[in-house]
XYZ file of C-alpha atoms in Angstrom:
554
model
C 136.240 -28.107 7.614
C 136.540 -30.086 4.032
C 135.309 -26.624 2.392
C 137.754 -24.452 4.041
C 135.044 -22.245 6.028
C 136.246 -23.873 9.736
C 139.404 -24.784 11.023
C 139.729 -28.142 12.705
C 140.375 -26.222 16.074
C 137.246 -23.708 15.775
C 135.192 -26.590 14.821
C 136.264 -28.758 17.282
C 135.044 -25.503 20.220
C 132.186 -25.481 18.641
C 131.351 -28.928 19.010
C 132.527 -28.977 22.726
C 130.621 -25.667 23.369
C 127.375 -27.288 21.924
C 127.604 -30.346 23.914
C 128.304 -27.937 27.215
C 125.054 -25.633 26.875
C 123.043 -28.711 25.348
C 122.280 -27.125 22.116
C 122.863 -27.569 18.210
C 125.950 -27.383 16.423
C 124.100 -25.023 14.268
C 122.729 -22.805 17.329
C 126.388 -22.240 18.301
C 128.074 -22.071 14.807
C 125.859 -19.089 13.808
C 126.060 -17.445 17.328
C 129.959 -17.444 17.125
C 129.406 -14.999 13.864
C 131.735 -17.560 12.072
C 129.113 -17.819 8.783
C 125.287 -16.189 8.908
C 122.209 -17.979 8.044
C 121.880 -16.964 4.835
C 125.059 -18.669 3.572
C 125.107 -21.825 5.506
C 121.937 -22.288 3.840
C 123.335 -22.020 0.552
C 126.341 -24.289 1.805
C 124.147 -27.049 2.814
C 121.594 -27.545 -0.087
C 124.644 -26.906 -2.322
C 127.145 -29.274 -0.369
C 124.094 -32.149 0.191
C 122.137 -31.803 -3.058
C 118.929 -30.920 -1.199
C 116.912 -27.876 -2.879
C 117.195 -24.556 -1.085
C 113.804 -22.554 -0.393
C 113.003 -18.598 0.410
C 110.779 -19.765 3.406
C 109.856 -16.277 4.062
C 107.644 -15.812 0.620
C 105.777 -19.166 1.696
C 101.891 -18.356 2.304
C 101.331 -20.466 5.955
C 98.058 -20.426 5.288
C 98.253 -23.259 2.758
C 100.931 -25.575 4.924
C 99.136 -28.791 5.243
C 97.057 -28.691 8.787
C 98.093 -31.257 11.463
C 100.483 -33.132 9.090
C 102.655 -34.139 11.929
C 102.217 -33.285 15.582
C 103.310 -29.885 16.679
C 105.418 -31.169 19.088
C 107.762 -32.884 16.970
C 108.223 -29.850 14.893
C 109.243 -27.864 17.944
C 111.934 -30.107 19.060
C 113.408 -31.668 15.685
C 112.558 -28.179 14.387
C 111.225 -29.262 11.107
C 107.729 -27.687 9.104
C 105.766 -30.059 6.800
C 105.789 -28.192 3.434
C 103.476 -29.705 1.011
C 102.137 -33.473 0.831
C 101.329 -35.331 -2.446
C 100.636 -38.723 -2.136
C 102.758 -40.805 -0.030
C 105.568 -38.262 -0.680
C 106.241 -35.270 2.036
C 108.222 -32.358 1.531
C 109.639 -31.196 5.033
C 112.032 -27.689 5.579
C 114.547 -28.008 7.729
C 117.615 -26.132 8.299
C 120.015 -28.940 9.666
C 120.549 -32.061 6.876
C 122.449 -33.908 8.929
C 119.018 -34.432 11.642
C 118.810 -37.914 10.057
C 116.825 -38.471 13.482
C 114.204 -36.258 12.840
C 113.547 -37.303 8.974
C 112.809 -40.576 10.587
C 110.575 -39.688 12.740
C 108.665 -37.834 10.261
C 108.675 -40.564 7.750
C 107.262 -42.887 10.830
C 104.663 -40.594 11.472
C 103.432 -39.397 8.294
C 103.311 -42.693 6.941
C 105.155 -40.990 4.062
C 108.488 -40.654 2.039
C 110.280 -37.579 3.458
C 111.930 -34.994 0.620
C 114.197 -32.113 2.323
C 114.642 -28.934 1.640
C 116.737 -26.586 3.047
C 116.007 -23.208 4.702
C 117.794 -20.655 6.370
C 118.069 -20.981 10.637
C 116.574 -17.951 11.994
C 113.207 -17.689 9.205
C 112.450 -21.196 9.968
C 112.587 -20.624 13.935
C 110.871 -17.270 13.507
C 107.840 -19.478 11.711
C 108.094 -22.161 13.881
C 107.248 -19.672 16.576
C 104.552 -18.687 14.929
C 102.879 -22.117 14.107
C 103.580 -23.720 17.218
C 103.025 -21.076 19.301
C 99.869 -22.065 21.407
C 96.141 -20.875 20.902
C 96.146 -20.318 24.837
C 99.146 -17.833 24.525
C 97.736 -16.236 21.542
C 94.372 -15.682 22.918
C 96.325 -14.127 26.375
C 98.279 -11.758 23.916
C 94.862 -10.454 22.297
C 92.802 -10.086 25.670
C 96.022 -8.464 27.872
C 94.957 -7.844 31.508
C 91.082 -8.042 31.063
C 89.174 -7.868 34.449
C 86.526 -10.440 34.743
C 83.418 -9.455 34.285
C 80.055 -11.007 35.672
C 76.883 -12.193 33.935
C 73.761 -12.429 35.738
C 72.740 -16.275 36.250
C 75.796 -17.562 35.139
C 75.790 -19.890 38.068
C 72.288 -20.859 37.621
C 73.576 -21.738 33.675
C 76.126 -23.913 35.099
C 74.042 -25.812 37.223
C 71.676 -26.857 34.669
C 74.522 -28.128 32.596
C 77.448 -28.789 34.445
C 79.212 -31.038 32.126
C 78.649 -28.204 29.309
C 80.260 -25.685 31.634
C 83.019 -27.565 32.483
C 83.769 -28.432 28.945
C 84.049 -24.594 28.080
C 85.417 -23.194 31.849
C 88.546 -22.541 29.735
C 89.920 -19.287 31.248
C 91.699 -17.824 28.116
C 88.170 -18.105 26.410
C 86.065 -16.783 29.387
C 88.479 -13.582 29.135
C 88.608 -13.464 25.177
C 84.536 -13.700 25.396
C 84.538 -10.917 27.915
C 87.240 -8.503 26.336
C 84.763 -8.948 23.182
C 82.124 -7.903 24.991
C 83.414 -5.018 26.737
C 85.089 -3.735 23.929
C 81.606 -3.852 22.132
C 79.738 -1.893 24.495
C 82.829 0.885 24.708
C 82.528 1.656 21.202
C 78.887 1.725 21.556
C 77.938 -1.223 19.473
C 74.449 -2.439 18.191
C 75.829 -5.935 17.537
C 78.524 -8.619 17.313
C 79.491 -11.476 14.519
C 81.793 -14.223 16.111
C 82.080 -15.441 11.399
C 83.836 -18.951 11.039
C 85.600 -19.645 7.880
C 87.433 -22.080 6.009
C 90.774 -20.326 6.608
C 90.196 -18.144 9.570
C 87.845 -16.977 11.899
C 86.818 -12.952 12.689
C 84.796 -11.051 14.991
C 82.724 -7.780 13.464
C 81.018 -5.129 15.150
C 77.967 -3.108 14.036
C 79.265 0.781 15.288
C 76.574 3.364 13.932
C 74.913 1.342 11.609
C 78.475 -0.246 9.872
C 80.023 -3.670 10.352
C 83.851 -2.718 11.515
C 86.186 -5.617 11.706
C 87.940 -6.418 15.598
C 89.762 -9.231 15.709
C 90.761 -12.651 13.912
C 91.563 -15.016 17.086
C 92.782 -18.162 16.271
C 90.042 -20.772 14.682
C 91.187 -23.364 17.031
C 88.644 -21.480 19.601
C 85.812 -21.443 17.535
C 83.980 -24.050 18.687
C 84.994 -23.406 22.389
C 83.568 -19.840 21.992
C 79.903 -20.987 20.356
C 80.073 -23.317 23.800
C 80.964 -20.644 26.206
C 78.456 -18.686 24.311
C 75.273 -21.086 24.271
C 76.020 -21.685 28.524
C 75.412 -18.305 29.357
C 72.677 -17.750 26.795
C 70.852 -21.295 28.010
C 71.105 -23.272 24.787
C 71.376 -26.507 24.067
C 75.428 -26.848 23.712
C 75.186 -30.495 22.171
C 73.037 -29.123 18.911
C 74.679 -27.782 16.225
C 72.473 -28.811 13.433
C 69.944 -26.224 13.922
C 69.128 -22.494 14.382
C 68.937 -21.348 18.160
C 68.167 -18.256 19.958
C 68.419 -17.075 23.668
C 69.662 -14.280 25.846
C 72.000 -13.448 28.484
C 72.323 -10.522 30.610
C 76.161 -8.522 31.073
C 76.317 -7.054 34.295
C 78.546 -4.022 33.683
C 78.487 -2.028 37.133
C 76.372 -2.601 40.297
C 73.671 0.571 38.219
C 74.003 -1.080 35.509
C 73.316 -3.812 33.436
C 72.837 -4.809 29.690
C 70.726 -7.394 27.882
C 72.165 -9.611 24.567
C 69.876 -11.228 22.529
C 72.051 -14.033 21.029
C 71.141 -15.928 17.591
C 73.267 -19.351 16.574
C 73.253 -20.194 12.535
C 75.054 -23.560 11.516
C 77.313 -22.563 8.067
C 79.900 -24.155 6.220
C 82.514 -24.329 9.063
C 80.965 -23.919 12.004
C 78.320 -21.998 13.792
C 78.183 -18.267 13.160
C 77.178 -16.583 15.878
C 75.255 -12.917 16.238
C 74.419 -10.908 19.475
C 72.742 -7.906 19.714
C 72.830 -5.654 22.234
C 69.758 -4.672 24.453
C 70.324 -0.988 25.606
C 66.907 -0.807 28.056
C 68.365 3.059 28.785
C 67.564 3.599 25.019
C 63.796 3.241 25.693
C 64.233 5.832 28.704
C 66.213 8.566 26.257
C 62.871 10.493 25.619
C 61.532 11.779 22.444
C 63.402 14.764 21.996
C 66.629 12.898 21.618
C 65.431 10.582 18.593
C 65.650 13.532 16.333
C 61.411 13.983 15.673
C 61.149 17.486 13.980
C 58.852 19.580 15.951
C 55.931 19.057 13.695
C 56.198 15.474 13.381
C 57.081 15.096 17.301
C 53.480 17.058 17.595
C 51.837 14.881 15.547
C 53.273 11.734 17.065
C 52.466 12.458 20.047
C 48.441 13.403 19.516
C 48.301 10.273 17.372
C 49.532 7.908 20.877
C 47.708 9.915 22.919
C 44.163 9.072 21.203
C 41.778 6.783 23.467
C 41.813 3.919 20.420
C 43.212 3.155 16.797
C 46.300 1.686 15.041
C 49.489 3.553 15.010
C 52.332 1.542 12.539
C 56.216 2.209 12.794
C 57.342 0.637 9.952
C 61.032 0.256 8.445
C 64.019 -2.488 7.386
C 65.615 -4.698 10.381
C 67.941 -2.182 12.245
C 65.993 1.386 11.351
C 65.147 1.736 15.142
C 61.806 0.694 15.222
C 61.922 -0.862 18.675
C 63.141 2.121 20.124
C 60.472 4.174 18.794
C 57.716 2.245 20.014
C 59.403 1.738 23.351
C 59.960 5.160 23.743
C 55.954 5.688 22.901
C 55.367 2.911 25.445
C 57.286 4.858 27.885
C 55.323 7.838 27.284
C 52.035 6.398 27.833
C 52.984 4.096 30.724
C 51.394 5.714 33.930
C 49.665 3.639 37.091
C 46.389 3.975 35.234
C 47.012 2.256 31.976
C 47.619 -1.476 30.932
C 49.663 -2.199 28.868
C 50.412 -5.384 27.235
C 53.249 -6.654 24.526
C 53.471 -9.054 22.439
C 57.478 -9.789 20.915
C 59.457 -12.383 19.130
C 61.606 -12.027 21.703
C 61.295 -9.161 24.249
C 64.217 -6.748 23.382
C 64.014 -4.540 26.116
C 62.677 -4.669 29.757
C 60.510 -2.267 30.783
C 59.114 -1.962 34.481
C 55.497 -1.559 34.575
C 54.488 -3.021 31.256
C 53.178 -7.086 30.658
C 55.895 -8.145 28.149
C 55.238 -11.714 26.541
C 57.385 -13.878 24.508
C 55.967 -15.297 21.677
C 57.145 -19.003 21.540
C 55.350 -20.571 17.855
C 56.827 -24.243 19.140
C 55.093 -23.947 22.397
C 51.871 -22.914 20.357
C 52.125 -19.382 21.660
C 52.119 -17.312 18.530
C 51.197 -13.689 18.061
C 47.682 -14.468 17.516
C 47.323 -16.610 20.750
C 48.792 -13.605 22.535
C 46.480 -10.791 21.092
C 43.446 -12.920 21.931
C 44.861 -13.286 25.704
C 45.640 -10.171 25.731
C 41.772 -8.931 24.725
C 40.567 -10.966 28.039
C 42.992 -9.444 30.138
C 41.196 -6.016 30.284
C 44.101 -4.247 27.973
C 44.043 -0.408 27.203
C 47.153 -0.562 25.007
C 48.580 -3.257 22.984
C 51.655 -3.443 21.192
C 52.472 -5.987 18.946
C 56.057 -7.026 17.675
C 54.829 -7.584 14.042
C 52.619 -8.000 11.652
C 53.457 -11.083 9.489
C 50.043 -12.191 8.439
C 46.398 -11.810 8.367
C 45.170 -13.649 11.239
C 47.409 -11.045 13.148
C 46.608 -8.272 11.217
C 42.368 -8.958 11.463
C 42.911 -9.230 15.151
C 44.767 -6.198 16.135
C 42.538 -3.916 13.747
C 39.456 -5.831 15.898
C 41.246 -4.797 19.095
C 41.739 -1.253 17.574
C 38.340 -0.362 16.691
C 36.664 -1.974 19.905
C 38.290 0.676 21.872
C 41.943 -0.424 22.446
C 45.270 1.709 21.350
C 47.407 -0.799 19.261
C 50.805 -0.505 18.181
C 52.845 -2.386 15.760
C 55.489 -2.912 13.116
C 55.552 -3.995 9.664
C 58.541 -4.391 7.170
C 57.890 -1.487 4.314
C 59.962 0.869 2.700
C 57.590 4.272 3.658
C 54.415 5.350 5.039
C 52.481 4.927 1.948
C 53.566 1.271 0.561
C 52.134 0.068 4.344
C 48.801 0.894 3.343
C 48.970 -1.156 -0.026
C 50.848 -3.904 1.962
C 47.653 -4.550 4.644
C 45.605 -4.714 1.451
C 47.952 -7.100 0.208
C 47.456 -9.694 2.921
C 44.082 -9.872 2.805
C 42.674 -6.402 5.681
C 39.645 -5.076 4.226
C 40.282 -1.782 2.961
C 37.398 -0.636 5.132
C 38.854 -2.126 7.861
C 42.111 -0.319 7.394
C 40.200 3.050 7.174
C 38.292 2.708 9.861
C 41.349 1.965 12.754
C 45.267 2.838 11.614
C 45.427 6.507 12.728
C 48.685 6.999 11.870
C 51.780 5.647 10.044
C 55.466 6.386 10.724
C 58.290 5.404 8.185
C 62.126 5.415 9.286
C 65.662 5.668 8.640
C 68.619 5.698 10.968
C 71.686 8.240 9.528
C 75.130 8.099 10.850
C 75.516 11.717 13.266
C 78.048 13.869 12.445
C 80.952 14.403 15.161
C 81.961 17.570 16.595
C 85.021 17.724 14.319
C 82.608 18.003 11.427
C 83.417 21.092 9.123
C 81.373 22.800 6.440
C 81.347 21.695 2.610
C 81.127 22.966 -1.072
C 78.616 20.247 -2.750
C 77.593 22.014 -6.466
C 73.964 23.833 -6.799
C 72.808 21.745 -9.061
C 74.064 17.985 -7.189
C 72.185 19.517 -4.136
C 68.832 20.201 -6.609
C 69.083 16.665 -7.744
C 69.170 15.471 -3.883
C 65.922 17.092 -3.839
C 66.357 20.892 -2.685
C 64.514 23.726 -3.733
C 65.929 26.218 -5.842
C 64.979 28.849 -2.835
C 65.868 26.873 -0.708
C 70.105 27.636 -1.418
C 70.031 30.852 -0.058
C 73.240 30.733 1.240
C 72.291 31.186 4.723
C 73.538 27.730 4.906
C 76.124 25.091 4.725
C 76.639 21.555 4.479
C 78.865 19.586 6.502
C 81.165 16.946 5.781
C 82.842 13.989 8.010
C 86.311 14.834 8.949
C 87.521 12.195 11.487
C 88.976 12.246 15.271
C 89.847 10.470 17.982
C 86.437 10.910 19.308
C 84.921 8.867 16.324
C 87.546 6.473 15.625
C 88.183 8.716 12.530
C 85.154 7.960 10.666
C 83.941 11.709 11.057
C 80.828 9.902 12.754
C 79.080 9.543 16.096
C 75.981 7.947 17.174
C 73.098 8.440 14.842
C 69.857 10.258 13.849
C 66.356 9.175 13.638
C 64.591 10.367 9.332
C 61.178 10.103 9.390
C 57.737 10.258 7.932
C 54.953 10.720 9.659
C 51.813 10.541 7.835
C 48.067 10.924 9.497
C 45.531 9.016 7.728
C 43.366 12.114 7.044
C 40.048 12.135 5.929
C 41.095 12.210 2.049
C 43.560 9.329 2.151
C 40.754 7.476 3.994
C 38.877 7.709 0.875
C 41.784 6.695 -1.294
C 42.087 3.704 0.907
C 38.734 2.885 0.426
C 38.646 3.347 -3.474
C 41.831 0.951 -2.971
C 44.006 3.252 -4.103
C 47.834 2.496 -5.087
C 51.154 3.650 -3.087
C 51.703 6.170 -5.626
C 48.413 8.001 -5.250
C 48.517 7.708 -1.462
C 51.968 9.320 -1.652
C 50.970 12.308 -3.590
C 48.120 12.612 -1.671
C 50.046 13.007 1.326
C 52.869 15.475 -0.109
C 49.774 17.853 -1.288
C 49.006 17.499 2.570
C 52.532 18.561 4.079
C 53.931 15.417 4.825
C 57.539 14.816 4.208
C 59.257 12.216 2.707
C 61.931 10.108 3.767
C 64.502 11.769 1.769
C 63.181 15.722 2.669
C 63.365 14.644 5.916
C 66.769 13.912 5.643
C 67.655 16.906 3.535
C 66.022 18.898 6.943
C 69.098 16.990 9.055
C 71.326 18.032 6.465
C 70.737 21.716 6.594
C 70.676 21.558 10.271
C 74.571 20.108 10.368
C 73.160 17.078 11.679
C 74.130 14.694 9.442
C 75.715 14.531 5.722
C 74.099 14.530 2.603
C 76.225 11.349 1.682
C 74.499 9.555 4.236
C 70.817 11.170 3.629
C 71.554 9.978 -0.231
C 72.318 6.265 0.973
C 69.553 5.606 3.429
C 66.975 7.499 1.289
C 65.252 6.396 -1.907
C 63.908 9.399 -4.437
């Protein structure tokens, strides 16, 4: 009124009208279209001497946490700003709330400073901050049908105060969206990452970490608990590593297995589940992508009464699947067949799976001598980490046993100089690994794939022939649909070397003989490397040579 901008009369409606519907003078003086936001603003830092703030280029994530209680700021409709010593700076969009700079001075223990900000981007924020982790958490997850895990009951009987603590329904539903969304876009695994500043869930599709969502980090810790009561871990420890399992029941025909690993970081537990596909094991050789003269020679190497047969490759190449699908092969009512595995990944019927468990005293080289009393014909070990494991399972391969194993190389050669490495006898290794197989897993192409130009000479320093660019070929390229999410890929492809110890590389081995001269050896002999293996998927359309090139060493 003393500026001109209301007449005693409007201002005097105003006031009534605010006192009517219980609101603000503010709520109804911007309603009535009298003055906007924007310009009241300006009016009352300019008419009260408080500075005037763009509250829309302020970066929330650097608002000071928990400076005063959220429910304060909802009703007096104030936001802490920054704090520096016992001095606060607090926007608010109505100078005359002496009420609620009191309050915030009481609480705070601090000396309030206002500033001013416009009405509607302060309530809009306030929203925002104050809005609950419960809602939030509802918005993300939307109409989610329960899902059921098997012994979830049993889980909550053994620990019923941790159950209780984390019966929290918006998490049960945000942990089962996560899940289901996972094994929709055909997942291998899923990070629940806590940071300083927020806190994001990543899935592994074909090989690549995608990110899903960034829920709130108030859950965090809420999740990890939900997590460790189906999985059966101890929900009070948070100090150490942990690892369990729990089984997703997805349809009464179906079910699926999570191996679940707990790591304590810098702001919280990071959390990692992998997921346990046991129809993988049951998908049959042909569909791993064997060329036929490696599939041939795979399969007389498994099918030989005794000997060592390695699968070797990084952590996620698909070695698990390869052996289980050998396992599978050979598993008939006349055959034992015994495995040893840090843990078991995938169940199948028919075969004596054992967990190895180092803190119980059951290591891998407990289990292989068990498994020599129990009257084994094949063994299969998880891996070979040392040479009390090693010495054993050659000793079960050349007293008339089939072994199986895996060991952490980069190809078929390098395993040979690695066993030497530990400590095996090169005589030893001569006389029982049959055969070694190397692999890669490449990204498959999707059916919207199209063909390519790549330049002669880029696809001679891949590692083509010069006769072999005919032209009576083409190379594809990703192109992206809604089938693949737009990455131009789907599912993925198994590159691999498959090298016999012959006669010749025998004697190599026993002249101990380097990686390099088993290699070449080996080439003179037929057998593909990792990369012409891949260049083979590449002419077939199967994959690209992008991929081939950054799986493959040359």
């Amino acid at each position: 009124m003393q500026a001109g901008r209301l007449t005693p009369v409007q201002a005097d409606a105003l006031q009534k009208k605010a006192v009517t519907e219980k609101s603000t003078f503010i709520d109804v003086l911007l309603a009535s279209g009298t003055i906007n936001a924007r310009d009241l603003a300006a009016f009352c830092a300019e008419t009260f001497a408080y500075p005037l703030l763009d509250l829309a280029a302020i970066n929330v994530t650097i608002l000071p946490p928990k400076a005063i209680d959220a429910k304060l700021m909802a009703t007096q409709r104030v936001i802490p700003l920054a704090k520096r010593g016992n001095k606060m700076s607090v926007a608010l969009s109505d100078p005359t709330n002496i009420q609620a700079l009191d309050q915030i001075k009481f609480q705070a223990e601090s000396t309030v400073e206002p500033v001013i900000v416009q009405h509607d981007v302060l309530l809009k924020l306030l929203e925002t901050l104050t809005k609950s982790t419960e809602q939030t958490i509802m918005d993300m997850t939307g109409d989610e049908g329960d899902i059921q895990f098997a012994e979830e009951e049993s889980a909550a009987q053994a620990a019923p105060d941790a159950a209780a603590e984390v019966e929290d329904a918006p998490i049960v539903r945000f942990l089962n969206k996560m899940l289901m969304d996972a094994v929709n876009m055909g997942a291998s695994d899923l990070h629940f990452e806590p940071y300083e500043k927020f806190y994001r869930i990543r899935f592994r599709v074909d090989g690549n970490l995608v990110e899903h969502a960034q829920p709130p980090t108030s859950i965090k810790d809420k999740l990890v608990s939900r997590i460790k009561v189906l999985s059966k871990l101890d929900i009070s420890e948070k100090r150490v590593p942990q690892d369990g399992r729990m089984r997703l029941i997805v349809s009464s025909t179906k079910t699926i297995d999570l191996r679940v690993s707990t790591l304590p970081t810098l702001f919280g537990e990071k959390t990692v589940m992998r997921i346990l596909d046991a129809t993988q094991a049951q998908m049959g050789i042909d569909a791993l992508g064997y060329d036929p003269d490696q599939k041939e020679i795979l399969l007389e190497a498994v099918h030989r009464p005794y000997g060592m047969v390695l699968v070797t490759g990084p952590t996620g190449s698909g070695k698990t699947v390869s052996l289980y699908t050998c396992l599978n092969i050979l598993n008939k009512p006349g055959i034992n067949i015994s495995t040893a595995e840090d843990p078991a990944e995938i169940n199948l019927p028919g075969v004596n799976q054992v967990n190895v468990n180092d803190r119980a005293g059951l290591s891998f080289p407990v289990a292989l001598k068990s498994f020599l009393r129990q009257d084994p014909d094949i063994i299969m070990v998880g891996e070979i980490r040392d040479l009390e494991t090693a010495d054993i399972a050659i000793k079960a391969a050349q007293t008339g046993h089939m072994v199986f194993s895996t060991l952490h190389t980069n190809d078929a050669p390098s395993t040979l100089t690695r066993l030497m490495n530990m400590g095996v006898a090169p005589f030893n290794i001569a006389s029982s690994v049959i055969l070694i197989t190397a692999q890669r897993l490449a990204r498959r192409l999707c059916t919207c794939k199209k063909p390519i130009e790549i330049a002669p000479d880029l696809l001679i320093k891949a590692g083509y022939k010069e006769h072999e660019l005919d032209g009576t070929w083409k190379p594809y390229g990703p192109v992206g649909c809604e089938r693949c999410n737009g990455t131009g890929y789907k599912g993925r492809v198994g590159i691999y070397q498959i090298m016999p110890i012959t006669p010749a590389i025998e004697a190599l081995i026993l002249a101990n003989g380097n990686a390099m001269q088993i290699a070449a050896q080996s080439e003179s002999e037929g057998v593909k490397s990792l990369r012409q293996s891949g260049l083979v998927k590449v002419k077939n359309g199967l994959t690209s040579l992008e991929e081939v090139l950054g799986c493959t060493n040359e």
